CSV table of C-alpha atoms in Angstrom, one decimal:
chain,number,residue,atom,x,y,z
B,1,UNK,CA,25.5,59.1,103.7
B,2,UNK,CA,24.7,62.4,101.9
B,3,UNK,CA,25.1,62.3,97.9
B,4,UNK,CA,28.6,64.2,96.9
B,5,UNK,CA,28.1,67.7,95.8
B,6,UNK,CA,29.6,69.4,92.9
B,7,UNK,CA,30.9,73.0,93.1
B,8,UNK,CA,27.8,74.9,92.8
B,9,UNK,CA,25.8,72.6,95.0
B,10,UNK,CA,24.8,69.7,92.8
B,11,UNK,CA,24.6,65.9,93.0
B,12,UNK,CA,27.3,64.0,91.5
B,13,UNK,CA,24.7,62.4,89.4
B,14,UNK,CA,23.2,65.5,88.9
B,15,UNK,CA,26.6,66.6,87.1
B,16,UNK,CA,27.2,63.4,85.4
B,17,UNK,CA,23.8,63.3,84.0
B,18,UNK,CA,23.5,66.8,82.3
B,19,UNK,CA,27.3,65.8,81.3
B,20,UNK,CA,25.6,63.1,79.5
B,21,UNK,CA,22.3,64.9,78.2
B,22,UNK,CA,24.9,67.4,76.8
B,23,UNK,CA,26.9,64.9,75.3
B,24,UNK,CA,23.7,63.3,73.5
B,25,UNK,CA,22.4,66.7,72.2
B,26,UNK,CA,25.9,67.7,70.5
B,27,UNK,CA,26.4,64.1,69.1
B,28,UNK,CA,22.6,64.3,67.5
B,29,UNK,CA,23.6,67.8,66.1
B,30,UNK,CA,26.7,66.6,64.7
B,31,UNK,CA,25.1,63.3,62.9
B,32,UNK,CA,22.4,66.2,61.3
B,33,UNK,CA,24.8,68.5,60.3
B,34,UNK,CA,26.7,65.5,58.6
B,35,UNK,CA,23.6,64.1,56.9
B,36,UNK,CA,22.5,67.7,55.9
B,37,UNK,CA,26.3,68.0,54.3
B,38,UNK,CA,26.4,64.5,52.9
B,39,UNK,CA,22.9,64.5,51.3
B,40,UNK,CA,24.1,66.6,47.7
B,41,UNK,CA,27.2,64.4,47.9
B,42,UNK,CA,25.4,61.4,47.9
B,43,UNK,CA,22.8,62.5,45.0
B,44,UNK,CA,26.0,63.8,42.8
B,45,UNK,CA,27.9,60.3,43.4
B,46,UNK,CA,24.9,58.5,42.5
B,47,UNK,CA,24.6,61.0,39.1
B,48,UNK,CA,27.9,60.1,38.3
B,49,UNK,CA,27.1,56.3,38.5
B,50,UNK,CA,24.0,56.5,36.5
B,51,UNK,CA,25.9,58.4,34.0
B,52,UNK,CA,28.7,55.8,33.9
B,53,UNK,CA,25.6,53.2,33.6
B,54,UNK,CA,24.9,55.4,30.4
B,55,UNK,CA,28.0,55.2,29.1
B,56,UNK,CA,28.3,51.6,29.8
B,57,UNK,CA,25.2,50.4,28.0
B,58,UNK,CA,26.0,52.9,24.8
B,59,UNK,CA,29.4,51.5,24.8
B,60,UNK,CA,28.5,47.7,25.6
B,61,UNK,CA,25.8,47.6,22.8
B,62,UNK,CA,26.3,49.7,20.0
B,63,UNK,CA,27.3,47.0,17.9
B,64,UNK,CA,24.0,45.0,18.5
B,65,UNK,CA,22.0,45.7,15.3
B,66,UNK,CA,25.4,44.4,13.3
B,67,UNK,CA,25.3,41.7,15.7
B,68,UNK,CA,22.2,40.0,14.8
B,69,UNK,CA,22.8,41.2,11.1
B,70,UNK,CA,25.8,38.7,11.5
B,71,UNK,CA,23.9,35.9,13.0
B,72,UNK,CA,21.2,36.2,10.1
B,73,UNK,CA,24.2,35.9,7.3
B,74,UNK,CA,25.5,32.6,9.4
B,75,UNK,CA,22.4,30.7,8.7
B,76,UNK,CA,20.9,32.3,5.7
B,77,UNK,CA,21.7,30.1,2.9
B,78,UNK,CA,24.9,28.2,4.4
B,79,UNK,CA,23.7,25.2,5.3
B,80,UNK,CA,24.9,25.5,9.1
B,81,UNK,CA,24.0,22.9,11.6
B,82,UNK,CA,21.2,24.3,13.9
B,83,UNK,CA,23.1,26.3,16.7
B,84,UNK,CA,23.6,24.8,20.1
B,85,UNK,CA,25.5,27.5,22.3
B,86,UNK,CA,24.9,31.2,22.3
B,87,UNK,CA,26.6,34.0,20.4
B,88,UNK,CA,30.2,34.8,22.2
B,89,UNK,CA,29.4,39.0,21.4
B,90,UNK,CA,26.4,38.1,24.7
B,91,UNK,CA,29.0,37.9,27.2
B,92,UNK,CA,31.0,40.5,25.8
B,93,UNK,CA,28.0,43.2,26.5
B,94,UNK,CA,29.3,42.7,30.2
B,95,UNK,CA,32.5,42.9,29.8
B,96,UNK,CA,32.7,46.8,30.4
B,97,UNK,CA,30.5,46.5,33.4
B,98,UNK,CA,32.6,43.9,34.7
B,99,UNK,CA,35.5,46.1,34.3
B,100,UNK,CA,34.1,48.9,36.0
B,101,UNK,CA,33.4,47.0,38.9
B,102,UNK,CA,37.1,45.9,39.5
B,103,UNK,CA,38.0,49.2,39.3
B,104,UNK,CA,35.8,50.7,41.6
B,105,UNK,CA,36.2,47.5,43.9
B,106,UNK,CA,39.9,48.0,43.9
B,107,UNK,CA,39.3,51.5,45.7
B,108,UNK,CA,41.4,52.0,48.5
B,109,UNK,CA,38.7,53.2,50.7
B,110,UNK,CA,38.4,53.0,55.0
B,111,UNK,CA,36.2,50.7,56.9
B,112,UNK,CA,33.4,53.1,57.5
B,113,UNK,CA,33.7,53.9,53.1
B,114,UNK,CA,32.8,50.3,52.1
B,115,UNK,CA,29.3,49.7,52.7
B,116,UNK,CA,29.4,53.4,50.3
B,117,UNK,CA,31.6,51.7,47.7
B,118,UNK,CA,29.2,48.1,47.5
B,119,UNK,CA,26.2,50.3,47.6
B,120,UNK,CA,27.8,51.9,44.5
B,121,UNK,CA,28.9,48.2,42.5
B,122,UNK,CA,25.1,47.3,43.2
B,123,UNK,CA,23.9,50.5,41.8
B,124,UNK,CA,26.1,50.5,38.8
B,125,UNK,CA,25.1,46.6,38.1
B,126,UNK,CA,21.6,46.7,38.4
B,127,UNK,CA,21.5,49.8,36.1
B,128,UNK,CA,23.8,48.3,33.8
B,129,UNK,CA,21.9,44.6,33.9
B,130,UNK,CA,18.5,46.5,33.5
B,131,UNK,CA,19.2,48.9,30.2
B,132,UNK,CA,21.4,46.0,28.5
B,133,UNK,CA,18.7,43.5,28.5
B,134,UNK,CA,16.4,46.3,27.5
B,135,UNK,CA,18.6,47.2,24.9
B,136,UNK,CA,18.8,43.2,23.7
B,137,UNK,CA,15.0,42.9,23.8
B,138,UNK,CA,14.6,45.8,21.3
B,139,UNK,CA,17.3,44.4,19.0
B,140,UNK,CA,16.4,40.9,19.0
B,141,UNK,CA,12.8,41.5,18.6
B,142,UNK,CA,13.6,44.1,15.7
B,143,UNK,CA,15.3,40.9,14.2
B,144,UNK,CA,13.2,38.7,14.6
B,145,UNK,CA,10.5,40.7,12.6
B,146,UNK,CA,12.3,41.3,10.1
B,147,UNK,CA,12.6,37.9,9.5
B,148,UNK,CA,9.1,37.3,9.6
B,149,UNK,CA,8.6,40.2,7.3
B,150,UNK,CA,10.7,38.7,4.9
B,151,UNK,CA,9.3,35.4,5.1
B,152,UNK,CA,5.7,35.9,4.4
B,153,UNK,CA,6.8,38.3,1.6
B,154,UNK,CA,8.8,35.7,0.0
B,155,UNK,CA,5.6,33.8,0.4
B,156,UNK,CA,3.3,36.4,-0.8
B,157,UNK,CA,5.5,36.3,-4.0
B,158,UNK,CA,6.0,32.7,-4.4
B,159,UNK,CA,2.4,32.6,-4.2
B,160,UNK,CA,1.7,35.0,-6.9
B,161,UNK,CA,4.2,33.6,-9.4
B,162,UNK,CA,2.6,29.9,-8.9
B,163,UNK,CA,-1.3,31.4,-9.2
B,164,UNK,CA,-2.1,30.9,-5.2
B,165,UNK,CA,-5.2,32.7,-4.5
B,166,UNK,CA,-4.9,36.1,-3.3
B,167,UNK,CA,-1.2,36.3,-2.9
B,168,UNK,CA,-1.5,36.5,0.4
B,169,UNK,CA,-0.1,34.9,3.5
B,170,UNK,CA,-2.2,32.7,5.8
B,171,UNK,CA,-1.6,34.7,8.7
B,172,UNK,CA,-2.8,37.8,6.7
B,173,UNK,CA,-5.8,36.7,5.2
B,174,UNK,CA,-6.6,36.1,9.2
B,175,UNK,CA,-5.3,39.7,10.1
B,176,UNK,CA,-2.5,38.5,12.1
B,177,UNK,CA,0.7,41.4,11.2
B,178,UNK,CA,3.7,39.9,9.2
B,179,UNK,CA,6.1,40.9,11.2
B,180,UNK,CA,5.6,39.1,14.7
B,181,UNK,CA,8.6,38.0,16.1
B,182,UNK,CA,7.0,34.8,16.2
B,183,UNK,CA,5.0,33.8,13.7
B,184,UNK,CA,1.8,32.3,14.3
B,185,UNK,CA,2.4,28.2,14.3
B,186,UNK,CA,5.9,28.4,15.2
B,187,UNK,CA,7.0,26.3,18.3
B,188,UNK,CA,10.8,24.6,17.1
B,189,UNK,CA,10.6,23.1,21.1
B,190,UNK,CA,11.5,19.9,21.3
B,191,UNK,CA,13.4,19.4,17.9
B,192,UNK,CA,16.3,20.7,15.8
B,193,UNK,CA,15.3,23.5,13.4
B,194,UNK,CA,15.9,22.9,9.6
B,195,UNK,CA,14.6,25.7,7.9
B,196,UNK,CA,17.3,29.2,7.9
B,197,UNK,CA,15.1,31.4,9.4
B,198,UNK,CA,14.0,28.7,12.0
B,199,UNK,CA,17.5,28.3,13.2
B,200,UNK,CA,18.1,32.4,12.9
B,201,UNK,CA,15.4,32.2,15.8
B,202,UNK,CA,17.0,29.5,17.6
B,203,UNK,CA,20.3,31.1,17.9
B,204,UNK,CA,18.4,34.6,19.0
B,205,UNK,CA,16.6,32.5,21.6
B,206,UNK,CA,20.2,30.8,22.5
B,207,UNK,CA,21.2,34.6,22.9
B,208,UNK,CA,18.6,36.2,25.0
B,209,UNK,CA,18.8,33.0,27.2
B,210,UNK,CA,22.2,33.6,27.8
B,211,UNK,CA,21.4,37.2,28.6
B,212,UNK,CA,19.1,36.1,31.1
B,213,UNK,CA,21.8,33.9,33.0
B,214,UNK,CA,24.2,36.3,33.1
B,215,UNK,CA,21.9,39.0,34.8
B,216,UNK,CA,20.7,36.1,36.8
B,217,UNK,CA,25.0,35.5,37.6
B,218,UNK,CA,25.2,39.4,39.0
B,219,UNK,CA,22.5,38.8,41.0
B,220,UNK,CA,20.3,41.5,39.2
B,221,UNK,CA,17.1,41.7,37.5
B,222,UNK,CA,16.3,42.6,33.7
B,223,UNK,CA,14.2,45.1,32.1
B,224,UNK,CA,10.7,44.8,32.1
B,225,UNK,CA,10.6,44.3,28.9
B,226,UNK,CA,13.2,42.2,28.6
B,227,UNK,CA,11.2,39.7,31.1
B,228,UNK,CA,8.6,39.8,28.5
B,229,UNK,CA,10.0,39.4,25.8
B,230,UNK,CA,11.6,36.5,27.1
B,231,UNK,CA,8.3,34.7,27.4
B,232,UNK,CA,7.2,35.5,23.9
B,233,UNK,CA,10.1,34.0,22.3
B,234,UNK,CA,10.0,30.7,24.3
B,235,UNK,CA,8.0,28.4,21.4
B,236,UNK,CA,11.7,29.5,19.5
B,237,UNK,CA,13.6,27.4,22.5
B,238,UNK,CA,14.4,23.9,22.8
């Protein structure tokens, strides 16, 4: 039996396939123009993120330097017990990010909009998780120095006033800096800290491990140099 023929002659698959390549060709020019359109709505959506990332992190730790200046005047000279938990401002430094998901979670928003919308949480946390724990690695190691600073000054002095040779600290006669955020022969693992400054360092370690579990929580990773500064602290950990 001869194939059906359309009004001008051709096959009925003839027809039908054409129909089909036509169909194809418009649906491929239609997804192009739509990524061609979306492409400088995506990059301005993902500018506003990264600027509410900014804002975020500004927000979350501008009150990190009095933070730490707080945790110093806790243990210097008040015969505290060594500290045990970290600081509750740490959990408070996501407590902004935390809001801002819900909020952009709570979107109404279609089907097809939600891979967009998580997409956006997961860019906004990992930006967030990254420049906090930067942000806490600068502070706490700023800290920590100063502490050591102060320390080998104090024993620079007390050397001096009792005759010690050089008035010098050990570490310095070797060349090691003062200001380390750990001091050379400093390890408090494995047992309570009884010195001030010792437990200062303890409850910055406390802190930064906390940091570290709650970016671990979100499912994100910290800074660089958070990571490393992380490690160099560890001899301050129990």
């Amino acid at each position: 039996m001869p194939p059906a023929l359309g009004a001008d002659g051709e096959s009925a698959d003839a027809v039908a396939a054409a129909s089909a390549d036509f169909r194809g060709a418009m649906l491929h020019s239609m997804e192009a123009a739509v990524d061609q359109a979306w492409a400088p709505l995506a990059d301005a959506a993902n500018g506003a993120v990264d600027y509410l990332a900014t804002t975020i992190v500004t927000a979350s730790c501008s009150s990190l330097a009095s933070q730490l200046r707080r945790t110093t005047s806790q243990f210097r000279h008040t015969n505290r017990e060594p500290p045990t938990t970290p600081s509750p401002f740490v959990a408070k430094l996501f407590a902004l990010l935390a809001a801002a998901e819900t909020r952009v979670g709570d979107m109404q928003c279609s089907d097809d909009a939600r891979d967009f919308v998580r997409a956006t949480r997961l860019r906004l946390r990992a930006s967030v998780c990254a420049d906090v724990s930067r942000e806490m690695a600068r502070a706490c190691s700023e800290a920590l120095s100063t502490i050591s600073k102060t320390e080998a000054s104090l024993l620079r002095l007390r050397r001096t006033r009792t005759g010690g040779t050089g008035g010098g600290s050990d570490a310095a006669a070797r060349g090691v800096p003062d200001d380390l955020p750990v001091p050379a022969g400093v390890d408090l693992r494995g047992a309570a800290p009884t010195a001030d400054n010792d437990k200062i360092r303890r409850q910055v370690w406390l802190d930064v491990a906390e940091t570290a579990r709650i970016i671990a929580e979100h499912g994100a990773q910290p800074h660089h140099e958070f990571a490393a500064f992380e490690q160099l602290i560890a001899p301050l950990g129990t």
